[in-house]
Amino acid sequence: MDELRSLPRWCLRLIVLVEARAGPRLRSVEGLWRSSTASRPGSMTDYIRDQRLLDPDEVDQIIAGAPVDLVEFQTAAAAVPLEDRQPMRDWIERFNAGIVHVPA
C-alpha cells in the first residue's frame, strides 16, 4: 500500500482508468490487487478513494467517462492505417492533462 502512496498523481489516475476499463469484465477478482484482505481492498481504486490519494469526485469522473472516451479513441484509431495512427501515448497525455472528456 505504501507503493501507491508514493506514486505521482498521473500514475494514480491511470490505475483508476485501468480498473474502470476492466471492471465490467472482472468475474473472479475485485481489481488489480485481486481480492480484499484484512488490510486492504482488492481494488486499488477503492484504496485510492478511501485514502483520498485523489479527490473522490475526480475518481468518479474518471470511472464515468474515461473508459468510454478511450474506447472511442481506439475505435477511431482502428479505422486508420497503422502508419498514420495517433499513438496511444497522445491519448494518455491528454487524459493526464485533463483534456479527455470526463463528465462532471
GROMACS .gro file of N, CA, C and O in nm:
model
  416
    1MET      N    1   0.081  -0.118   0.000
    1MET     CA    2   0.000   0.000   0.000
    1MET      C    3   0.086   0.126   0.000
    1MET      O    4   0.047   0.226  -0.058
    2ASP      N    5   0.201   0.116   0.062
    2ASP     CA    6   0.292   0.231   0.060
    2ASP      C    7   0.333   0.267  -0.081
    2ASP      O    8   0.358   0.383  -0.112
    3GLU      N    9   0.338   0.164  -0.169
    3GLU     CA   10   0.377   0.192  -0.307
    3GLU      C   11   0.277   0.286  -0.374
    3GLU      O   12   0.316   0.371  -0.453
    4LEU      N   13   0.149   0.274  -0.343
    4LEU     CA   14   0.050   0.365  -0.401
    4LEU      C   15   0.068   0.506  -0.347
    4LEU      O   16   0.055   0.603  -0.422
    5ARG      N   17   0.097   0.517  -0.221
    5ARG     CA   18   0.114   0.650  -0.160
    5ARG      C   19   0.231   0.726  -0.221
    5ARG      O   20   0.231   0.849  -0.221
    6SER      N   21   0.328   0.654  -0.273
    6SER     CA   22   0.447   0.720  -0.328
    6SER      C   23   0.433   0.755  -0.477
    6SER      O   24   0.519   0.823  -0.533
    7LEU      N   25   0.325   0.710  -0.541
    7LEU     CA   26   0.309   0.733  -0.684
    7LEU      C   27   0.263   0.875  -0.713
    7LEU      O   28   0.184   0.933  -0.637
    8PRO      N   29   0.308   0.930  -0.826
    8PRO     CA   30   0.258   1.062  -0.867
    8PRO      C   31   0.111   1.052  -0.910
    8PRO      O   32   0.060   0.944  -0.942
    9ARG      N   33   0.046   1.166  -0.911
    9ARG     CA   34  -0.097   1.174  -0.944
    9ARG      C   35  -0.129   1.108  -1.078
    9ARG      O   36  -0.229   1.038  -1.091
   10TRP      N   37  -0.045   1.127  -1.179
   10TRP     CA   38  -0.074   1.072  -1.312
   10TRP      C   39  -0.079   0.918  -1.307
   10TRP      O   40  -0.158   0.857  -1.377
   11CYS      N   41   0.004   0.858  -1.225
   11CYS     CA   42   0.001   0.711  -1.211
   11CYS      C   43  -0.128   0.665  -1.143
   11CYS      O   44  -0.188   0.566  -1.183
   12LEU      N   45  -0.169   0.738  -1.041
   12LEU     CA   46  -0.293   0.703  -0.970
   12LEU      C   47  -0.412   0.713  -1.066
   12LEU      O   48  -0.501   0.627  -1.065
   13ARG      N   49  -0.412   0.816  -1.149
   13ARG     CA   50  -0.521   0.831  -1.248
   13ARG      C   51  -0.523   0.713  -1.345
   13ARG      O   52  -0.630   0.663  -1.379
   14LEU      N   53  -0.406   0.668  -1.388
   14LEU     CA   54  -0.401   0.553  -1.479
   14LEU      C   55  -0.449   0.425  -1.412
   14LEU      O   56  -0.515   0.342  -1.475
   15ILE      N   57  -0.418   0.407  -1.284
   15ILE     CA   58  -0.467   0.290  -1.211
   15ILE      C   59  -0.620   0.291  -1.208
   15ILE      O   60  -0.684   0.189  -1.235
   16VAL      N   61  -0.678   0.406  -1.178
   16VAL     CA   62  -0.824   0.417  -1.176
   16VAL      C   63  -0.880   0.385  -1.314
   16VAL      O   64  -0.979   0.311  -1.328
   17LEU      N   65  -0.818   0.438  -1.418
   17LEU     CA   66  -0.862   0.412  -1.555
   17LEU      C   67  -0.856   0.263  -1.588
   17LEU      O   68  -0.951   0.206  -1.641
   18VAL      N   69  -0.745   0.199  -1.557
   18VAL     CA   70  -0.728   0.056  -1.588
   18VAL      C   71  -0.835  -0.027  -1.517
   18VAL      O   72  -0.898  -0.114  -1.578
   19GLU      N   73  -0.857   0.000  -1.389
   19GLU     CA   74  -0.959  -0.077  -1.318
   19GLU      C   75  -1.099  -0.047  -1.369
   19GLU      O   76  -1.182  -0.138  -1.380
   20ALA      N   77  -1.126   0.078  -1.405
   20ALA     CA   78  -1.257   0.113  -1.459
   20ALA      C   79  -1.281   0.046  -1.593
   20ALA      O   80  -1.391  -0.003  -1.621
   21ARG      N   81  -1.179   0.042  -1.675
   21ARG     CA   82  -1.192  -0.020  -1.808
   21ARG      C   83  -1.211  -0.170  -1.797
   21ARG      O   84  -1.289  -0.230  -1.868
   22ALA      N   85  -1.143  -0.233  -1.702
   22ALA     CA   86  -1.152  -0.379  -1.684
   22ALA      C   87  -1.274  -0.420  -1.604
   22ALA      O   88  -1.323  -0.532  -1.618
   23GLY      N   89  -1.325  -0.330  -1.522
   23GLY     CA   90  -1.432  -0.363  -1.427
   23GLY      C   91  -1.547  -0.445  -1.481
   23GLY      O   92  -1.585  -0.545  -1.419
   24PRO      N   93  -1.606  -0.408  -1.594
   24PRO     CA   94  -1.721  -0.485  -1.643
   24PRO      C   95  -1.690  -0.631  -1.676
   24PRO      O   96  -1.780  -0.715  -1.681
   25ARG      N   97  -1.564  -0.663  -1.696
   25ARG     CA   98  -1.527  -0.800  -1.733
   25ARG      C   99  -1.469  -0.879  -1.616
   25ARG      O  100  -1.440  -0.998  -1.631
   26LEU      N  101  -1.452  -0.817  -1.501
   26LEU     CA  102  -1.394  -0.888  -1.386
   26LEU      C  103  -1.498  -0.982  -1.327
   26LEU      O  104  -1.610  -0.942  -1.299
   27ARG      N  105  -1.460  -1.106  -1.307
   27ARG     CA  106  -1.552  -1.205  -1.251
   27ARG      C  107  -1.498  -1.265  -1.121
   27ARG      O  108  -1.572  -1.285  -1.028
   28SER      N  109  -1.370  -1.293  -1.117
   28SER     CA  110  -1.314  -1.364  -1.001
   28SER      C  111  -1.220  -1.278  -0.917
   28SER      O  112  -1.165  -1.326  -0.819
   29VAL      N  113  -1.201  -1.153  -0.956
   29VAL     CA  114  -1.116  -1.061  -0.879
   29VAL      C  115  -1.189  -0.928  -0.866
   29VAL      O  116  -1.278  -0.897  -0.944
   30GLU      N  117  -1.148  -0.849  -0.768
   30GLU     CA  118  -1.210  -0.718  -0.745
   30GLU      C  119  -1.138  -0.607  -0.820
   30GLU      O  120  -1.197  -0.504  -0.851
   31GLY      N  121  -1.008  -0.624  -0.843
   31GLY     CA  122  -0.928  -0.522  -0.909
   31GLY      C  123  -0.785  -0.567  -0.920
   31GLY      O  124  -0.756  -0.688  -0.915
   32LEU      N  125  -0.695  -0.472  -0.934
   32LEU     CA  126  -0.554  -0.506  -0.955
   32LEU      C  127  -0.490  -0.580  -0.838
   32LEU      O  128  -0.393  -0.652  -0.857
   33TRP      N  129  -0.543  -0.560  -0.717
   33TRP     CA  130  -0.492  -0.634  -0.601
   33TRP      C  131  -0.566  -0.767  -0.585
   33TRP      O  132  -0.551  -0.835  -0.485
   34ARG      N  133  -0.647  -0.801  -0.678
   34ARG     CA  134  -0.722  -0.926  -0.686
   34ARG      C  135  -0.836  -0.934  -0.585
   34ARG      O  136  -0.948  -0.911  -0.618
   35SER      N  137  -0.809  -0.968  -0.460
   35SER     CA  138  -0.914  -0.984  -0.360
   35SER      C  139  -0.880  -0.906  -0.234
   35SER      O  140  -0.764  -0.884  -0.202
   36SER      N  141  -0.984  -0.867  -0.162
   36SER     CA  142  -0.965  -0.793  -0.037
   36SER      C  143  -0.895  -0.879   0.067
   36SER      O  144  -0.910  -1.001   0.070
   37THR      N  145  -0.818  -0.813   0.151
   37THR     CA  146  -0.758  -0.877   0.268
   37THR      C  147  -0.799  -0.793   0.389
   37THR      O  148  -0.868  -0.692   0.375
   38ALA      N  149  -0.756  -0.834   0.505
   38ALA     CA  150  -0.788  -0.757   0.626
   38ALA      C  151  -0.728  -0.618   0.623
   38ALA      O  152  -0.780  -0.525   0.685
   39SER      N  153  -0.621  -0.598   0.547
   39SER     CA  154  -0.551  -0.470   0.548
   39SER      C  155  -0.576  -0.382   0.425
   39SER      O  156  -0.537  -0.266   0.424
   40ARG      N  157  -0.641  -0.436   0.321
   40ARG     CA  158  -0.663  -0.356   0.201
   40ARG      C  159  -0.773  -0.416   0.115
   40ARG      O  160  -0.797  -0.536   0.119
   41PRO      N  161  -0.837  -0.331   0.033
   41PRO     CA  162  -0.938  -0.382  -0.061
   41PRO      C  163  -0.872  -0.451  -0.180
   41PRO      O  164  -0.752  -0.434  -0.203
   42GLY      N  165  -0.949  -0.525  -0.256
   42GLY     CA  166  -0.897  -0.588  -0.377
   42GLY      C  167  -0.878  -0.489  -0.492
   42GLY      O  168  -0.804  -0.514  -0.585
   43SER      N  169  -0.945  -0.378  -0.481
   43SER     CA  170  -0.938  -0.274  -0.584
   43SER      C  171  -0.847  -0.161  -0.539
   43SER      O  172  -0.868  -0.100  -0.433
   44MET      N  173  -0.748  -0.130  -0.620
   44MET     CA  174  -0.661  -0.016  -0.590
   44MET      C  175  -0.742   0.115  -0.594
   44MET      O  176  -0.715   0.208  -0.519
   45THR      N  177  -0.842   0.120  -0.682
   45THR     CA  178  -0.926   0.239  -0.690
   45THR      C  179  -0.996   0.265  -0.557
   45THR      O  180  -1.002   0.381  -0.512
   46ASP      N  181  -1.047   0.161  -0.494
   46ASP     CA  182  -1.112   0.179  -0.364
   46ASP      C  183  -1.014   0.235  -0.262
   46ASP      O  184  -1.048   0.324  -0.183
   47TYR      N  185  -0.892   0.186  -0.264
   47TYR     CA  186  -0.789   0.235  -0.172
   47TYR      C  187  -0.755   0.381  -0.202
   47TYR      O  188  -0.746   0.464  -0.112
   48ILE      N  189  -0.739   0.412  -0.329
   48ILE     CA  190  -0.708   0.550  -0.371
   48ILE      C  191  -0.818   0.644  -0.325
   48ILE      O  192  -0.791   0.752  -0.272
   49ARG      N  193  -0.941   0.602  -0.341
   49ARG     CA  194  -1.056   0.684  -0.298
   49ARG      C  195  -1.060   0.695  -0.145
   49ARG      O  196  -1.070   0.805  -0.090
   50ASP      N  197  -1.052   0.582  -0.076
   50ASP     CA  198  -1.062   0.580   0.071
   50ASP      C  199  -0.952   0.661   0.137
   50ASP      O  200  -0.975   0.728   0.238
   51GLN      N  201  -0.833   0.654   0.081
   51GLN     CA  202  -0.719   0.726   0.139
   51GLN      C  203  -0.707   0.869   0.086
   51GLN      O  204  -0.615   0.941   0.123
   52ARG      N  205  -0.799   0.905  -0.004
   52ARG     CA  206  -0.802   1.038  -0.064
   52ARG      C  207  -0.670   1.074  -0.134
   52ARG      O  208  -0.624   1.188  -0.129
   53LEU      N  209  -0.611   0.973  -0.199
   53LEU     CA  210  -0.491   0.998  -0.278
   53LEU      C  211  -0.526   1.079  -0.402
   53LEU      O  212  -0.442   1.150  -0.457
   54LEU      N  213  -0.650   1.063  -0.448
   54LEU     CA  214  -0.712   1.150  -0.548
   54LEU      C  215  -0.845   1.195  -0.490
   54LEU      O  216  -0.906   1.122  -0.409
   55ASP      N  217  -0.893   1.310  -0.531
   55ASP     CA  218  -1.023   1.356  -0.488
   55ASP      C  219  -1.129   1.255  -0.532
   55ASP      O  220  -1.127   1.211  -0.647
   56PRO      N  221  -1.220   1.215  -0.444
   56PRO     CA  222  -1.323   1.118  -0.482
   56PRO      C  223  -1.406   1.161  -0.604
   56PRO      O  224  -1.445   1.075  -0.685
   57ASP      N  225  -1.430   1.291  -0.619
   57ASP     CA  226  -1.503   1.337  -0.738
   57ASP      C  227  -1.423   1.312  -0.865
   57ASP      O  228  -1.479   1.277  -0.969
   58GLU      N  229  -1.292   1.328  -0.858
   58GLU     CA  230  -1.206   1.301  -0.974
   58GLU      C  231  -1.210   1.152  -1.008
   58GLU      O  232  -1.219   1.114  -1.125
   59VAL      N  233  -1.206   1.068  -0.907
   59VAL     CA  234  -1.216   0.923  -0.928
   59VAL      C  235  -1.348   0.891  -0.998
   59VAL      O  236  -1.351   0.817  -1.098
   60ASP      N  237  -1.458   0.948  -0.949
   60ASP     CA  238  -1.590   0.924  -1.010
   60ASP      C  239  -1.593   0.970  -1.155
   60ASP      O  240  -1.650   0.901  -1.241
   61GLN      N  241  -1.533   1.084  -1.184
   61GLN     CA  242  -1.531   1.136  -1.321
   61GLN      C  243  -1.451   1.046  -1.413
   61GLN      O  244  -1.492   1.021  -1.527
   62ILE      N  245  -1.339   0.996  -1.366
   62ILE     CA  246  -1.258   0.905  -1.447
   62ILE      C  247  -1.339   0.779  -1.478
   62ILE      O  248  -1.347   0.736  -1.593
   63ILE      N  249  -1.399   0.722  -1.376
   63ILE     CA  250  -1.476   0.598  -1.393
   63ILE      C  251  -1.592   0.620  -1.490
   63ILE      O  252  -1.620   0.535  -1.575
   64ALA      N  253  -1.659   0.735  -1.479
   64ALA     CA  254  -1.777   0.762  -1.561
   64ALA      C  255  -1.746   0.789  -1.707
   64ALA      O  256  -1.824   0.752  -1.795
   65GLY      N  257  -1.633   0.853  -1.736
   65GLY     CA  258  -1.612   0.898  -1.873
   65GLY      C  259  -1.490   0.849  -1.945
   65GLY      O  260  -1.493   0.827  -2.066
   66ALA      N  261  -1.381   0.830  -1.875
   66ALA     CA  262  -1.256   0.798  -1.943
   66ALA      C  263  -1.259   0.664  -2.017
   66ALA      O  264  -1.210   0.657  -2.129
   67PRO      N  265  -1.316   0.557  -1.959
   67PRO     CA  266  -1.318   0.432  -2.035
   67PRO      C  267  -1.394   0.445  -2.167
   67PRO      O  268  -1.352   0.391  -2.269
   68VAL      N  269  -1.505   0.519  -2.166
   68VAL     CA  270  -1.581   0.540  -2.290
   68VAL      C  271  -1.499   0.619  -2.390
   68VAL      O  272  -1.492   0.584  -2.509
   69ASP      N  273  -1.435   0.725  -2.344
   69ASP     CA  274  -1.352   0.807  -2.432
   69ASP      C  275  -1.237   0.724  -2.489
   69ASP      O  276  -1.203   0.735  -2.607
   70LEU      N  277  -1.177   0.638  -2.407
   70LEU     CA  278  -1.068   0.553  -2.452
   70LEU      C  279  -1.115   0.456  -2.561
   70LEU      O  280  -1.049   0.439  -2.663
   71VAL      N  281  -1.230   0.394  -2.541
   71VAL     CA  282  -1.283   0.301  -2.642
   71VAL      C  283  -1.312   0.375  -2.772
   71VAL      O  284  -1.282   0.325  -2.881
   72GLU      N  285  -1.366   0.496  -2.762
   72GLU     CA  286  -1.391   0.576  -2.883
   72GLU      C  287  -1.260   0.607  -2.955
   72GLU      O  288  -1.253   0.599  -3.078
   73PHE      N  289  -1.156   0.641  -2.879
   73PHE     CA  290  -1.025   0.667  -2.938
   73PHE      C  291  -0.974   0.541  -3.009
   73PHE      O  292  -0.926   0.548  -3.123
   74GLN      N  293  -0.984   0.427  -2.944
   74GLN     CA  294  -0.935   0.302  -3.001
   74GLN      C  295  -1.014   0.262  -3.126
   74GLN      O  296  -0.957   0.214  -3.224
   75THR      N  297  -1.144   0.284  -3.123
   75THR     CA  298  -1.228   0.252  -3.239
   75THR      C  299  -1.190   0.339  -3.358
   75THR      O  300  -1.176   0.291  -3.471
   76ALA      N  301  -1.172   0.468  -3.333
   76ALA     CA  302  -1.132   0.559  -3.440
   76ALA      C  303  -0.994   0.523  -3.493
   76ALA      O  304  -0.969   0.524  -3.615
   77ALA      N  305  -0.902   0.488  -3.403
   77ALA     CA  306  -0.766   0.452  -3.445
   77ALA      C  307  -0.766   0.327  -3.532
   77ALA      O  308  -0.688   0.316  -3.627
   78ALA      N  309  -0.854   0.233  -3.501
   78ALA     CA  310  -0.858   0.108  -3.577
   78ALA      C  311  -0.896   0.130  -3.723
   78ALA      O  312  -0.863   0.048  -3.808
   79ALA      N  313  -0.963   0.241  -3.751
   79ALA     CA  314  -1.005   0.271  -3.888
   79ALA      C  315  -0.896   0.341  -3.968
   79ALA      O  316  -0.914   0.366  -4.087
   80VAL      N  317  -0.783   0.371  -3.905
   80VAL     CA  318  -0.675   0.444  -3.970
   80VAL      C  319  -0.558   0.348  -3.992
   80VAL      O  320  -0.527   0.267  -3.905
   81PRO      N  321  -0.494   0.355  -4.110
   81PRO     CA  322  -0.377   0.268  -4.132
   81PRO      C  323  -0.274   0.287  -4.020
   81PRO      O  324  -0.255   0.398  -3.969
   82LEU      N  325  -0.209   0.180  -3.982
   82LEU     CA  326  -0.117   0.179  -3.869
   82LEU      C  327  -0.015   0.292  -3.875
   82LEU      O  328   0.010   0.361  -3.776
   83GLU      N  329   0.042   0.314  -3.992
   83GLU     CA  330   0.147   0.415  -4.004
   83GLU      C  331   0.093   0.558  -3.986
   83GLU      O  332   0.170   0.651  -3.961
   84ASP      N  333  -0.039   0.576  -3.995
   84ASP     CA  334  -0.100   0.708  -3.982
   84ASP      C  335  -0.171   0.728  -3.847
   84ASP      O  336  -0.225   0.835  -3.821
   85ARG      N  337  -0.172   0.625  -3.766
   85ARG     CA  338  -0.246   0.632  -3.639
   85ARG      C  339  -0.181   0.724  -3.539
   85ARG      O  340  -0.059   0.732  -3.528
   86GLN      N  341  -0.266   0.790  -3.463
   86GLN     CA  342  -0.221   0.870  -3.350
   86GLN      C  343  -0.177   0.772  -3.241
   86GLN      O  344  -0.248   0.677  -3.210
   87PRO      N  345  -0.061   0.791  -3.183
   87PRO     CA  346  -0.014   0.697  -3.080
   87PRO      C  347  -0.101   0.702  -2.954
   87PRO      O  348  -0.153   0.807  -2.917
   88MET      N  349  -0.115   0.589  -2.889
   88MET     CA  350  -0.189   0.579  -2.763
   88MET      C  351  -0.132   0.676  -2.660
   88MET      O  352  -0.205   0.730  -2.577
   89ARG      N  353  -0.003   0.698  -2.665
   89ARG     CA  354   0.064   0.791  -2.574
   89ARG      C  355  -0.002   0.929  -2.580
   89ARG      O  356  -0.016   0.995  -2.477
   90ASP      N  357  -0.046   0.971  -2.698
   90ASP     CA  358  -0.112   1.102  -2.711
   90ASP      C  359  -0.241   1.106  -2.631
   90ASP      O  360  -0.271   1.205  -2.564
   91TRP      N  361  -0.321   0.998  -2.637
   91TRP     CA  362  -0.446   0.994  -2.561
   91TRP      C  363  -0.415   0.998  -2.410
   91TRP      O  364  -0.479   1.071  -2.334
   92ILE      N  365  -0.316   0.921  -2.367
   92ILE     CA  366  -0.281   0.916  -2.225
   92ILE      C  367  -0.233   1.053  -2.178
   92ILE      O  368  -0.269   1.098  -2.068
   93GLU      N  369  -0.156   1.123  -2.259
   93GLU     CA  370  -0.110   1.256  -2.222
   93GLU      C  371  -0.228   1.352  -2.208
   93GLU      O  372  -0.233   1.434  -2.114
   94ARG      N  373  -0.326   1.344  -2.299
   94ARG     CA  374  -0.445   1.428  -2.289
   94ARG      C  375  -0.527   1.390  -2.166
   94ARG      O  376  -0.577   1.478  -2.094
   95PHE      N  377  -0.538   1.261  -2.139
   95PHE     CA  378  -0.610   1.213  -2.019
   95PHE      C  379  -0.547   1.272  -1.893
   95PHE      O  380  -0.617   1.326  -1.806
   96ASN      N  381  -0.417   1.262  -1.882
   96ASN     CA  382  -0.349   1.312  -1.762
   96ASN      C  383  -0.348   1.464  -1.752
   96ASN      O  384  -0.334   1.519  -1.644
   97ALA      N  385  -0.364   1.530  -1.864
   97ALA     CA  386  -0.374   1.676  -1.863
   97ALA      C  387  -0.517   1.722  -1.836
   97ALA      O  388  -0.543   1.842  -1.826
   98GLY      N  389  -0.611   1.627  -1.828
   98GLY     CA  390  -0.749   1.661  -1.803
   98GLY      C  391  -0.825   1.703  -1.927
   98GLY      O  392  -0.933   1.758  -1.919
   99ILE      N  393  -0.768   1.676  -2.044
   99ILE     CA  394  -0.831   1.718  -2.170
   99ILE      C  395  -0.932   1.615  -2.219
   99ILE      O  396  -1.028   1.648  -2.285
  100VAL      N  397  -0.913   1.489  -2.184
  100VAL     CA  398  -1.006   1.384  -2.224
  100VAL      C  399  -1.140   1.412  -2.161
  100VAL      O  400  -1.150   1.452  -2.045
  101HIS      N  401  -1.247   1.394  -2.238
  101HIS     CA  402  -1.381   1.421  -2.188
  101HIS      C  403  -1.417   1.324  -2.077
  101HIS      O  404  -1.424   1.203  -2.098
  102VAL      N  405  -1.434   1.379  -1.959
  102VAL     CA  406  -1.490   1.303  -1.848
  102VAL      C  407  -1.602   1.387  -1.789
  102VAL      O  408  -1.581   1.502  -1.753
  103PRO      N  409  -1.723   1.335  -1.789
  103PRO     CA  410  -1.837   1.417  -1.745
  103PRO      C  411  -1.823   1.464  -1.602
  103PRO      O  412  -1.770   1.393  -1.518
  104ALA      N  413  -1.870   1.584  -1.576
  104ALA     CA  414  -1.863   1.640  -1.439
  104ALA      C  415  -1.984   1.597  -1.360
  104ALA      O  416  -2.082   1.553  -1.410
   0.00000   0.00000   0.00000
